[in-house]
Amino acid sequence: MKRFFFLCLLLFVCGRAFAGPLVSLSVKKAPTEEVFRSLASMSGKNIVFPEALTGELSLTLHDVPYEEALRLAAASQGLFLETVGDVTIVAPAGTMERGFGALTAYPLSYVPAKEAAETLKPLIKAPLSFDQTSNTLFVLGSPGDQARAQKVLARMDRLQKQVTLEARILSLQEDASRELGLQWKWSGLPQQNSEETDGGTFHLGHGYTGSFQGILSALCQKGKAKVLATPRIVTVPGKEGKIFIGDHIPVVTEKVSNGTTTTSTEYVDAGIRLSYTPIVGPDGVITASVHTEVSTPTLISELHNYRITSRTADTNVRLLEGETLVIGGLISDEEQKRLETIPLLSKLPLLGNLFTFRSRKKTRTEVVMLLTPYLTEPGRSPAFIPYKEDPHFLPPLPFSQKKEGDENISLSYSHRPPSFQISG
């Protein structure tokens, strides 16, 4: 036979300067933990439970101070009750009998209390709880547990340097890659995480080398290389940072059901995507997991629709601050058709072709990413990065800059899909 319980909870809180909030409470066979949560919620107080409370509670109180109501409710169930600051701890009395006699509150400054609790849980046997509002961790444990908790929290709750990643995204013509000495093969790019940087990646060392940077500057002046974007992103160690430069491409899909065709449009991201997760060691070495992706939209004329093709590369690298990682091999092909005619004469029978000029030009371009990490003090702008310390440094080109006889800097592909723009 199922057991039903009746809960009738009436809380009336009125403020008195000398007695604090008064509570009127009437419950019958109510879950114990829910009673305490309701008391705290209606009174605007904080309450935590290192261990789940079980059992049911029947209690009737009239105009009793909040603290006294908690004490009476805890005493009726034999529960341990203690208030630390603005937070009340309620736990089974058995925790005291098992040696968990010391309750310590750890106010945290930099690490979330929830994250600290998840880290400590497998390390100590003591009950843990946390209050997100005050970002405080509570440990109800033995002196040994408290010592271990203090040691771990001292390592976690520290002001850490942030990692600023400067990404320089270049578009190179095929012959420009040869001049730079970037002889990539797509099959050589690492498709799985690897400690090495063979194939599509290599280090330039601390700062760009003068010869590499000088050639790159000359190629930009000749129009053989373009700086597509120079985004920066700041993240904390252990957290993922993301960069996306692209556009939303409409892709039309058709579905036939029972002889009826329905058409829907889905917008797919296409462009350049970069994500990285850095870890900073005690020696200042930055270990980063890097993922790069270049997706290209191609218009299929017969279908009047776009096809998205993607190339990706993943690698794990170790870099010192200011060292540069080069990722290449992200190649796209472009075909341009040109038709020039002389009006009227080009339409003459048999002779029209003599006054018509057709040309076809295929261009292979390569997207190269130069990634340089810097350690940034919290609260300090990443703009301190010393761009001009290297006399051969290639200055960033504004996205809207034009040169004589040149077009806006943009990523363009076959059949003129929408140009990509920097988002965000």
Tab-separated table of C-alpha atoms in Angstrom:
chain	number	residue	atom	x	y	z
A	1	MET	CA	0.000	0.000	0.000
A	2	LYS	CA	1.391	3.303	-1.030
A	3	ARG	CA	1.986	5.736	1.747
A	4	PHE	CA	0.832	9.245	1.156
A	5	PHE	CA	1.932	12.152	3.204
A	6	PHE	CA	0.211	15.431	3.651
A	7	LEU	CA	2.313	18.568	3.634
A	8	CYS	CA	0.871	21.805	4.801
A	9	LEU	CA	3.559	24.454	5.094
A	10	LEU	CA	2.717	27.991	6.067
A	11	LEU	CA	5.538	30.454	6.514
A	12	PHE	CA	4.875	33.917	7.777
A	13	VAL	CA	7.945	36.116	8.065
A	14	CYS	CA	7.845	39.497	9.687
A	15	GLY	CA	10.881	41.563	10.580
A	16	ARG	CA	11.581	42.608	14.124
A	17	ALA	CA	14.773	44.423	15.002
A	18	PHE	CA	15.219	42.638	18.298
A	19	ALA	CA	14.215	39.108	17.319
A	20	GLY	CA	14.800	38.798	13.606
A	21	PRO	CA	12.324	37.104	11.272
A	22	LEU	CA	9.550	35.134	12.922
A	23	VAL	CA	8.313	31.922	11.386
A	24	SER	CA	5.001	30.129	11.672
A	25	LEU	CA	5.342	26.545	10.525
A	26	SER	CA	2.978	23.590	10.285
A	27	VAL	CA	4.139	20.406	8.537
A	28	LYS	CA	3.081	16.769	8.694
A	29	LYS	CA	5.244	13.964	7.324
A	30	ALA	CA	7.148	16.326	5.040
A	31	PRO	CA	10.598	15.467	3.597
A	32	THR	CA	13.120	16.805	6.105
A	33	GLU	CA	15.417	18.452	3.565
A	34	GLU	CA	12.513	20.220	1.837
A	35	VAL	CA	11.415	21.734	5.158
A	36	PHE	CA	14.849	23.252	5.732
A	37	ARG	CA	15.041	24.517	2.145
A	38	SER	CA	11.640	26.179	2.455
A	39	LEU	CA	12.597	27.856	5.719
A	40	ALA	CA	15.778	29.249	4.200
A	41	SER	CA	14.104	30.333	0.968
A	42	MET	CA	11.247	32.220	2.589
A	43	SER	CA	13.578	33.855	5.096
A	44	GLY	CA	16.165	34.860	2.501
A	45	LYS	CA	18.915	32.822	4.175
A	46	ASN	CA	21.632	30.516	2.831
A	47	ILE	CA	21.642	26.842	3.755
A	48	VAL	CA	23.791	23.928	2.566
A	49	PHE	CA	23.684	20.152	3.063
A	50	PRO	CA	27.055	18.317	2.991
A	51	GLU	CA	25.082	15.061	2.882
A	52	ALA	CA	21.536	14.349	1.739
A	53	LEU	CA	18.955	14.395	4.524
A	54	THR	CA	16.488	11.532	4.760
A	55	GLY	CA	13.312	10.912	6.703
A	56	GLU	CA	10.185	12.938	7.296
A	57	LEU	CA	9.393	15.716	9.703
A	58	SER	CA	6.212	16.746	11.532
A	59	LEU	CA	6.360	20.055	13.357
A	60	THR	CA	4.091	22.925	14.399
A	61	LEU	CA	5.527	26.303	15.414
A	62	HIS	CA	3.925	29.725	15.857
A	63	ASP	CA	5.854	33.014	15.699
A	64	VAL	CA	9.233	31.434	16.422
A	65	PRO	CA	12.501	33.210	15.437
A	66	TYR	CA	14.086	31.715	12.311
A	67	GLU	CA	17.222	30.523	14.118
A	68	GLU	CA	15.147	28.870	16.827
A	69	ALA	CA	12.953	27.172	14.220
A	70	LEU	CA	16.063	25.702	12.596
A	71	ARG	CA	17.377	24.489	15.963
A	72	LEU	CA	14.084	22.831	16.886
A	73	ALA	CA	13.716	21.198	13.472
A	74	ALA	CA	17.283	19.882	13.634
A	75	ALA	CA	16.854	18.625	17.203
A	76	SER	CA	13.696	16.713	16.288
A	77	GLN	CA	15.685	14.710	13.729
A	78	GLY	CA	18.997	14.548	15.616
A	79	LEU	CA	20.775	16.651	12.982
A	80	PHE	CA	24.014	18.591	13.287
A	81	LEU	CA	23.483	22.339	12.885
A	82	GLU	CA	26.075	25.092	12.665
A	83	THR	CA	26.091	28.625	11.266
A	84	VAL	CA	29.202	30.061	9.605
A	85	GLY	CA	28.756	33.690	8.656
A	86	ASP	CA	25.565	33.979	6.624
A	87	VAL	CA	25.406	30.265	5.822
A	88	THR	CA	23.831	27.508	7.916
A	89	ILE	CA	25.166	23.955	7.638
A	90	VAL	CA	22.758	21.058	8.270
A	91	ALA	CA	24.155	17.516	8.292
A	92	PRO	CA	23.312	14.093	9.756
A	93	ALA	CA	24.658	13.656	13.269
A	94	GLY	CA	26.456	10.507	12.114
A	95	THR	CA	29.024	12.639	10.370
A	96	MET	CA	30.272	13.767	13.759
A	97	GLU	CA	30.471	10.183	15.021
A	98	ARG	CA	32.594	9.203	12.013
A	99	GLY	CA	35.179	11.802	12.940
A	100	PHE	CA	33.998	14.616	10.681
A	101	GLY	CA	34.058	17.079	13.549
A	102	ALA	CA	35.606	20.228	12.087
A	103	LEU	CA	33.565	22.483	9.853
A	104	THR	CA	35.653	24.961	7.905
A	105	ALA	CA	34.532	27.569	5.400
A	106	TYR	CA	36.919	28.464	2.560
A	107	PRO	CA	36.016	31.734	0.798
A	108	LEU	CA	37.456	31.534	-2.730
A	109	SER	CA	38.559	34.436	-4.896
A	110	TYR	CA	39.447	33.069	-8.331
A	111	VAL	CA	38.204	29.498	-8.728
A	112	PRO	CA	34.448	28.716	-8.658
A	113	ALA	CA	33.437	26.920	-5.464
A	114	LYS	CA	31.596	24.269	-7.483
A	115	GLU	CA	34.736	23.483	-9.490
A	116	ALA	CA	36.805	23.303	-6.293
A	117	ALA	CA	34.302	20.886	-4.734
A	118	GLU	CA	34.432	18.607	-7.789
A	119	THR	CA	38.235	18.561	-7.605
A	120	LEU	CA	38.356	17.800	-3.875
A	121	LYS	CA	35.612	15.166	-3.834
A	122	PRO	CA	37.792	12.202	-4.919
A	123	LEU	CA	40.697	13.369	-2.724
A	124	ILE	CA	39.074	13.512	0.714
A	125	LYS	CA	36.380	11.452	2.408
A	126	ALA	CA	34.783	14.376	4.201
A	127	PRO	CA	31.410	15.774	3.108
A	128	LEU	CA	31.687	18.849	0.887
A	129	SER	CA	29.260	21.593	0.067
A	130	PHE	CA	29.420	25.032	-1.479
A	131	ASP	CA	27.515	28.269	-1.723
A	132	GLN	CA	27.619	29.875	-5.173
A	133	THR	CA	26.379	33.255	-3.980
A	134	SER	CA	29.353	33.835	-1.682
A	135	ASN	CA	31.646	31.474	-3.655
A	136	THR	CA	32.471	29.615	-0.449
A	137	LEU	CA	33.449	25.964	-0.047
A	138	PHE	CA	32.527	24.091	3.144
A	139	VAL	CA	34.461	21.063	4.369
A	140	LEU	CA	33.172	19.033	7.320
A	141	GLY	CA	36.160	16.829	8.009
A	142	SER	CA	39.040	15.669	10.145
A	143	PRO	CA	42.234	17.702	10.591
A	144	GLY	CA	43.877	15.552	7.924
A	145	ASP	CA	41.084	16.261	5.460
A	146	GLN	CA	41.265	19.964	6.220
A	147	ALA	CA	45.018	19.990	5.647
A	148	ARG	CA	44.630	18.282	2.270
A	149	ALA	CA	41.827	20.657	1.314
A	150	GLN	CA	43.941	23.682	2.222
A	151	LYS	CA	46.870	22.376	0.178
A	152	VAL	CA	44.756	21.752	-2.921
A	153	LEU	CA	42.872	25.043	-2.660
A	154	ALA	CA	46.114	26.967	-2.250
A	155	ARG	CA	47.172	25.635	-5.650
A	156	MET	CA	43.817	26.201	-7.325
A	157	ASP	CA	42.722	29.565	-5.947
A	158	ARG	CA	45.452	31.703	-7.458
A	159	LEU	CA	45.474	34.671	-9.788
A	160	GLN	CA	46.779	33.182	-13.037
A	161	LYS	CA	48.127	34.840	-16.107
A	162	GLN	CA	45.844	34.793	-19.110
A	163	VAL	CA	46.943	33.583	-22.524
A	164	THR	CA	46.501	35.933	-25.467
A	165	LEU	CA	46.699	34.203	-28.837
A	166	GLU	CA	47.567	36.398	-31.780
A	167	ALA	CA	46.500	34.775	-35.044
A	168	ARG	CA	47.696	36.110	-38.393
A	169	ILE	CA	45.715	34.536	-41.214
A	170	LEU	CA	47.305	34.851	-44.656
A	171	SER	CA	46.224	33.954	-48.173
A	172	LEU	CA	49.157	32.980	-50.392
A	173	GLN	CA	49.307	32.254	-54.082
A	174	GLU	CA	50.886	28.945	-55.027
A	175	ASP	CA	54.189	30.450	-56.120
A	176	ALA	CA	54.279	32.565	-52.962
A	177	SER	CA	54.264	29.406	-50.863
A	178	ARG	CA	57.322	28.191	-52.739
A	179	GLU	CA	59.125	31.477	-52.183
A	180	LEU	CA	58.485	31.159	-48.463
A	181	GLY	CA	59.653	27.563	-48.510
A	182	LEU	CA	56.277	26.169	-47.422
A	183	GLN	CA	56.168	22.914	-49.362
A	184	TRP	CA	53.052	21.418	-47.790
A	185	LYS	CA	51.260	18.242	-48.677
A	186	TRP	CA	47.784	17.909	-47.302
A	187	SER	CA	48.335	14.256	-46.564
A	188	GLY	CA	51.185	15.308	-44.308
A	189	LEU	CA	48.999	17.312	-41.944
A	190	PRO	CA	48.482	15.608	-38.597
A	191	GLN	CA	44.953	14.219	-38.398
A	192	GLN	CA	45.318	13.090	-34.796
A	193	ASN	CA	46.722	14.773	-31.733
A	194	SER	CA	50.475	14.598	-31.771
A	195	GLU	CA	53.313	16.029	-29.747
A	196	GLU	CA	55.219	16.739	-32.949
A	197	THR	CA	54.759	19.451	-35.549
A	198	ASP	CA	55.751	17.589	-38.697
A	199	GLY	CA	53.871	18.018	-41.958
A	200	GLY	CA	51.633	21.059	-41.814
A	201	THR	CA	53.150	22.842	-38.826
A	202	PHE	CA	56.528	24.145	-37.724
A	203	HIS	CA	58.055	26.646	-35.331
A	204	LEU	CA	59.600	29.940	-36.341
A	205	GLY	CA	61.192	30.305	-32.933
A	206	HIS	CA	60.973	33.366	-30.705
A	207	GLY	CA	59.513	36.070	-32.912
A	208	TYR	CA	59.510	35.876	-36.690
A	209	THR	CA	62.865	35.357	-38.322
A	210	GLY	CA	64.086	38.305	-40.361
A	211	SER	CA	64.359	36.377	-43.636
A	212	PHE	CA	60.884	34.860	-43.375
A	213	GLN	CA	59.266	38.130	-42.378
A	214	GLY	CA	61.123	40.090	-45.025
A	215	ILE	CA	59.999	37.757	-47.811
A	216	LEU	CA	56.447	37.844	-46.498
A	217	SER	CA	56.405	41.642	-46.530
A	218	ALA	CA	57.688	41.660	-50.108
A	219	LEU	CA	55.031	39.168	-51.211
A	220	CYS	CA	52.290	41.357	-49.738
A	221	GLN	CA	53.631	44.341	-51.651
A	222	LYS	CA	53.611	42.310	-54.880
A	223	GLY	CA	50.032	41.207	-54.291
A	224	LYS	CA	51.002	37.544	-53.962
A	225	ALA	CA	50.037	37.422	-50.307
A	226	LYS	CA	47.237	39.040	-48.364
A	227	VAL	CA	46.602	39.387	-44.667
A	228	LEU	CA	43.010	38.225	-44.316
A	229	ALA	CA	42.658	38.923	-40.615
A	230	THR	CA	44.645	39.447	-37.428
A	231	PRO	CA	42.263	38.397	-34.648
A	232	ARG	CA	43.265	38.005	-31.022
A	233	ILE	CA	41.531	36.122	-28.282
A	234	VAL	CA	42.219	35.926	-24.555
A	235	THR	CA	41.459	32.892	-22.407
A	236	VAL	CA	42.517	31.461	-19.076
A	237	PRO	CA	44.638	28.305	-18.829
A	238	GLY	CA	42.582	25.153	-19.236
A	239	LYS	CA	39.669	26.903	-20.957
A	240	GLU	CA	38.954	26.814	-24.682
A	241	GLY	CA	39.238	29.945	-26.802
A	242	LYS	CA	37.555	30.173	-30.214
A	243	ILE	CA	37.925	32.336	-33.315
A	244	PHE	CA	35.583	32.214	-36.309
A	245	ILE	CA	35.980	34.358	-39.420
A	246	GLY	CA	33.344	33.637	-41.996
A	247	ASP	CA	29.727	33.851	-42.977
A	248	HIS	CA	26.487	31.904	-42.818
A	249	ILE	CA	25.891	30.209	-46.178
A	250	PRO	CA	22.326	29.204	-47.137
A	251	VAL	CA	22.100	25.530	-48.110
A	252	VAL	CA	18.767	24.391	-49.554
A	253	THR	CA	17.572	20.859	-48.879
A	254	GLU	CA	14.590	19.084	-50.406
A	255	LYS	CA	12.568	16.296	-48.842
A	256	VAL	CA	10.004	14.190	-50.691
A	257	SER	CA	7.242	12.546	-48.668
A	258	ASN	CA	4.117	10.930	-50.142
A	259	GLY	CA	4.729	12.631	-53.450
A	260	THR	CA	5.027	16.074	-51.848
A	261	THR	CA	8.305	17.962	-52.017
A	262	THR	CA	9.171	20.309	-49.185
A	263	THR	CA	12.100	22.706	-49.307
A	264	SER	CA	13.971	24.060	-46.317
A	265	THR	CA	16.955	26.356	-45.979
A	266	GLU	CA	19.690	25.731	-43.456
A	267	TYR	CA	22.468	28.217	-42.793
A	268	VAL	CA	25.889	26.619	-42.466
A	269	ASP	CA	29.014	28.325	-41.169
A	270	ALA	CA	31.756	28.580	-43.774
A	271	GLY	CA	35.103	30.247	-43.336
A	272	ILE	CA	38.047	29.922	-40.994
A	273	ARG	CA	37.628	28.416	-37.546
A	274	LEU	CA	40.321	28.198	-34.895
A	275	SER	CA	40.049	26.831	-31.365
A	276	TYR	CA	42.778	26.331	-28.807
A	277	THR	CA	43.086	25.274	-25.177
A	278	PRO	CA	46.306	26.430	-23.478
A	279	ILE	CA	47.980	25.167	-20.323
A	280	VAL	CA	50.783	27.195	-18.741
A	281	GLY	CA	53.478	25.244	-16.913
A	282	PRO	CA	55.499	26.466	-13.909
A	283	ASP	CA	58.397	27.202	-16.266
A	284	GLY	CA	56.217	29.422	-18.459
A	285	VAL	CA	56.025	26.936	-21.330
A	286	ILE	CA	52.622	27.035	-23.033
A	287	THR	CA	51.170	23.674	-24.064
A	288	ALA	CA	48.222	24.129	-26.396
A	289	SER	CA	45.771	21.877	-28.179
A	290	VAL	CA	45.037	23.560	-31.519
A	291	HIS	CA	42.242	22.831	-34.000
A	292	THR	CA	42.017	24.647	-37.347
A	293	GLU	CA	39.385	24.338	-40.046
A	294	VAL	CA	38.884	26.028	-43.403
A	295	SER	CA	35.497	25.421	-45.011
A	296	THR	CA	34.857	26.521	-48.587
A	297	PRO	CA	31.444	27.113	-50.172
A	298	THR	CA	31.177	26.165	-53.852
A	299	LEU	CA	28.114	26.977	-55.934
A	300	ILE	CA	26.785	24.023	-57.924
A	301	SER	CA	25.202	25.742	-60.927
A	302	GLU	CA	23.040	22.800	-61.936
A	303	LEU	CA	21.532	22.528	-58.457
A	304	HIS	CA	21.520	26.251	-57.676
A	305	ASN	CA	22.900	25.330	-54.306
A	306	TYR	CA	26.113	25.483	-52.302
A	307	ARG	CA	28.371	22.620	-51.368
A	308	ILE	CA	30.576	23.066	-48.316
A	309	THR	CA	33.985	21.379	-48.270
A	310	SER	CA	36.217	21.462	-45.211
A	311	ARG	CA	39.874	20.875	-44.371
A	312	THR	CA	40.940	20.440	-40.764
A	313	ALA	CA	44.171	20.061	-38.844
A	314	ASP	CA	44.698	19.156	-35.182
A	315	THR	CA	47.906	19.252	-33.208
A	316	ASN	CA	49.364	19.599	-29.711
A	317	VAL	CA	52.335	21.930	-29.397
A	318	ARG	CA	54.619	23.429	-26.760
A	319	LEU	CA	55.646	27.033	-27.233
A	320	LEU	CA	57.440	29.685	-25.274
A	321	GLU	CA	55.847	33.092	-25.014
A	322	GLY	CA	56.407	34.923	-28.308
A	323	GLU	CA	57.226	31.802	-30.329
A	324	THR	CA	55.264	31.362	-33.536
A	325	LEU	CA	53.558	28.236	-34.826
A	326	VAL	CA	52.820	28.072	-38.563
A	327	ILE	CA	49.941	25.930	-39.832
A	328	GLY	CA	49.591	25.546	-43.597
A	329	GLY	CA	48.310	23.217	-46.268
A	330	LEU	CA	44.749	24.589	-46.173
A	331	ILE	CA	44.410	24.928	-49.951
A	332	SER	CA	41.507	26.177	-52.076
A	333	ASP	CA	41.177	26.268	-55.869
A	334	GLU	CA	39.492	29.065	-57.789
A	335	GLU	CA	38.528	29.136	-61.444
A	336	GLN	CA	37.733	32.410	-63.218
A	337	LYS	CA	36.146	32.588	-66.651
A	338	ARG	CA	36.333	35.733	-68.744
A	339	LEU	CA	34.404	36.586	-71.902
A	340	GLU	CA	35.071	39.708	-73.998
A	341	THR	CA	33.177	40.516	-77.185
A	342	ILE	CA	32.881	43.334	-79.694
A	343	PRO	CA	29.237	44.377	-79.890
A	344	LEU	CA	27.395	43.369	-83.072
A	345	LEU	CA	30.510	41.927	-84.754
A	346	SER	CA	30.705	39.036	-82.280
A	347	LYS	CA	27.225	37.931	-83.420
A	348	LEU	CA	28.086	37.612	-87.092
A	349	PRO	CA	27.576	34.073	-88.451
A	350	LEU	CA	30.852	32.167	-88.851
A	351	LEU	CA	32.936	35.300	-88.210
A	352	GLY	CA	31.621	36.031	-84.711
A	353	ASN	CA	34.315	33.999	-82.984
A	354	LEU	CA	36.972	36.248	-84.489
A	355	PHE	CA	35.613	39.093	-82.395
A	356	THR	CA	35.199	37.054	-79.218
A	357	PHE	CA	37.852	36.474	-76.578
A	358	ARG	CA	37.492	33.749	-73.980
A	359	SER	CA	39.902	33.013	-71.171
A	360	ARG	CA	39.995	30.703	-68.192
A	361	LYS	CA	42.245	31.181	-65.208
A	362	LYS	CA	42.791	28.718	-62.403
A	363	THR	CA	44.276	29.962	-59.168
A	364	ARG	CA	45.365	27.901	-56.216
A	365	THR	CA	45.598	29.756	-52.938
A	366	GLU	CA	46.733	28.545	-49.569
A	367	VAL	CA	45.536	29.728	-46.199
A	368	VAL	CA	48.397	29.902	-43.707
A	369	MET	CA	47.942	30.629	-40.008
A	370	LEU	CA	50.691	32.090	-37.853
A	371	LEU	CA	49.860	31.632	-34.180
A	372	THR	CA	51.785	33.414	-31.442
A	373	PRO	CA	50.857	33.117	-27.727
A	374	TYR	CA	51.558	35.773	-25.111
A	375	LEU	CA	51.051	35.721	-21.360
A	376	THR	CA	48.862	38.591	-20.213
A	377	GLU	CA	48.499	39.938	-16.696
A	378	PRO	CA	44.832	39.927	-15.598
A	379	GLY	CA	43.286	43.347	-15.970
A	380	ARG	CA	45.888	44.426	-18.500
A	381	SER	CA	44.983	44.954	-22.137
A	382	PRO	CA	46.630	42.563	-24.611
A	383	ALA	CA	47.496	45.615	-26.694
A	384	PHE	CA	50.892	45.646	-24.944
A	385	ILE	CA	52.175	43.053	-27.422
A	386	PRO	CA	55.330	44.672	-28.887
A	387	TYR	CA	54.544	44.700	-32.597
A	388	LYS	CA	57.379	47.057	-33.519
A	389	GLU	CA	60.235	45.381	-31.679
A	390	ASP	CA	61.093	43.352	-34.789
A	391	PRO	CA	62.203	45.666	-37.630
A	392	HIS	CA	61.002	43.074	-40.153
A	393	PHE	CA	57.552	42.733	-38.607
A	394	LEU	CA	54.734	42.767	-41.139
A	395	PRO	CA	52.257	45.466	-40.056
A	396	PRO	CA	48.636	44.358	-40.028
A	397	LEU	CA	46.586	45.441	-43.028
A	398	PRO	CA	43.169	46.903	-42.209
A	399	PHE	CA	40.369	44.713	-43.475
A	400	SER	CA	38.939	47.524	-45.618
A	401	GLN	CA	42.268	48.721	-47.027
A	402	LYS	CA	42.506	48.962	-50.817
A	403	LYS	CA	45.500	49.116	-53.080
A	404	GLU	CA	45.541	50.506	-56.574
A	405	GLY	CA	44.223	47.871	-58.956
A	406	ASP	CA	43.362	45.537	-56.098
A	407	GLU	CA	40.121	44.511	-54.428
A	408	ASN	CA	39.160	44.554	-50.791
A	409	ILE	CA	40.933	41.948	-48.742
A	410	SER	CA	38.484	39.065	-48.553
A	411	LEU	CA	38.241	35.342	-49.026
A	412	SER	CA	36.775	34.603	-52.441
A	413	TYR	CA	35.994	31.274	-54.026
A	414	SER	CA	34.647	29.913	-57.284
A	415	HIS	CA	31.342	31.220	-58.653
A	416	ARG	CA	31.429	34.273	-56.408
A	417	PRO	CA	29.808	33.128	-53.171
A	418	PRO	CA	29.364	35.784	-50.471
A	419	SER	CA	32.654	37.285	-49.318
A	420	PHE	CA	33.713	36.413	-45.795
A	421	GLN	CA	33.868	39.078	-43.130
A	422	ILE	CA	35.256	39.123	-39.637
A	423	SER	CA	32.484	38.305	-37.196
A	424	GLY	CA	32.314	39.558	-33.662
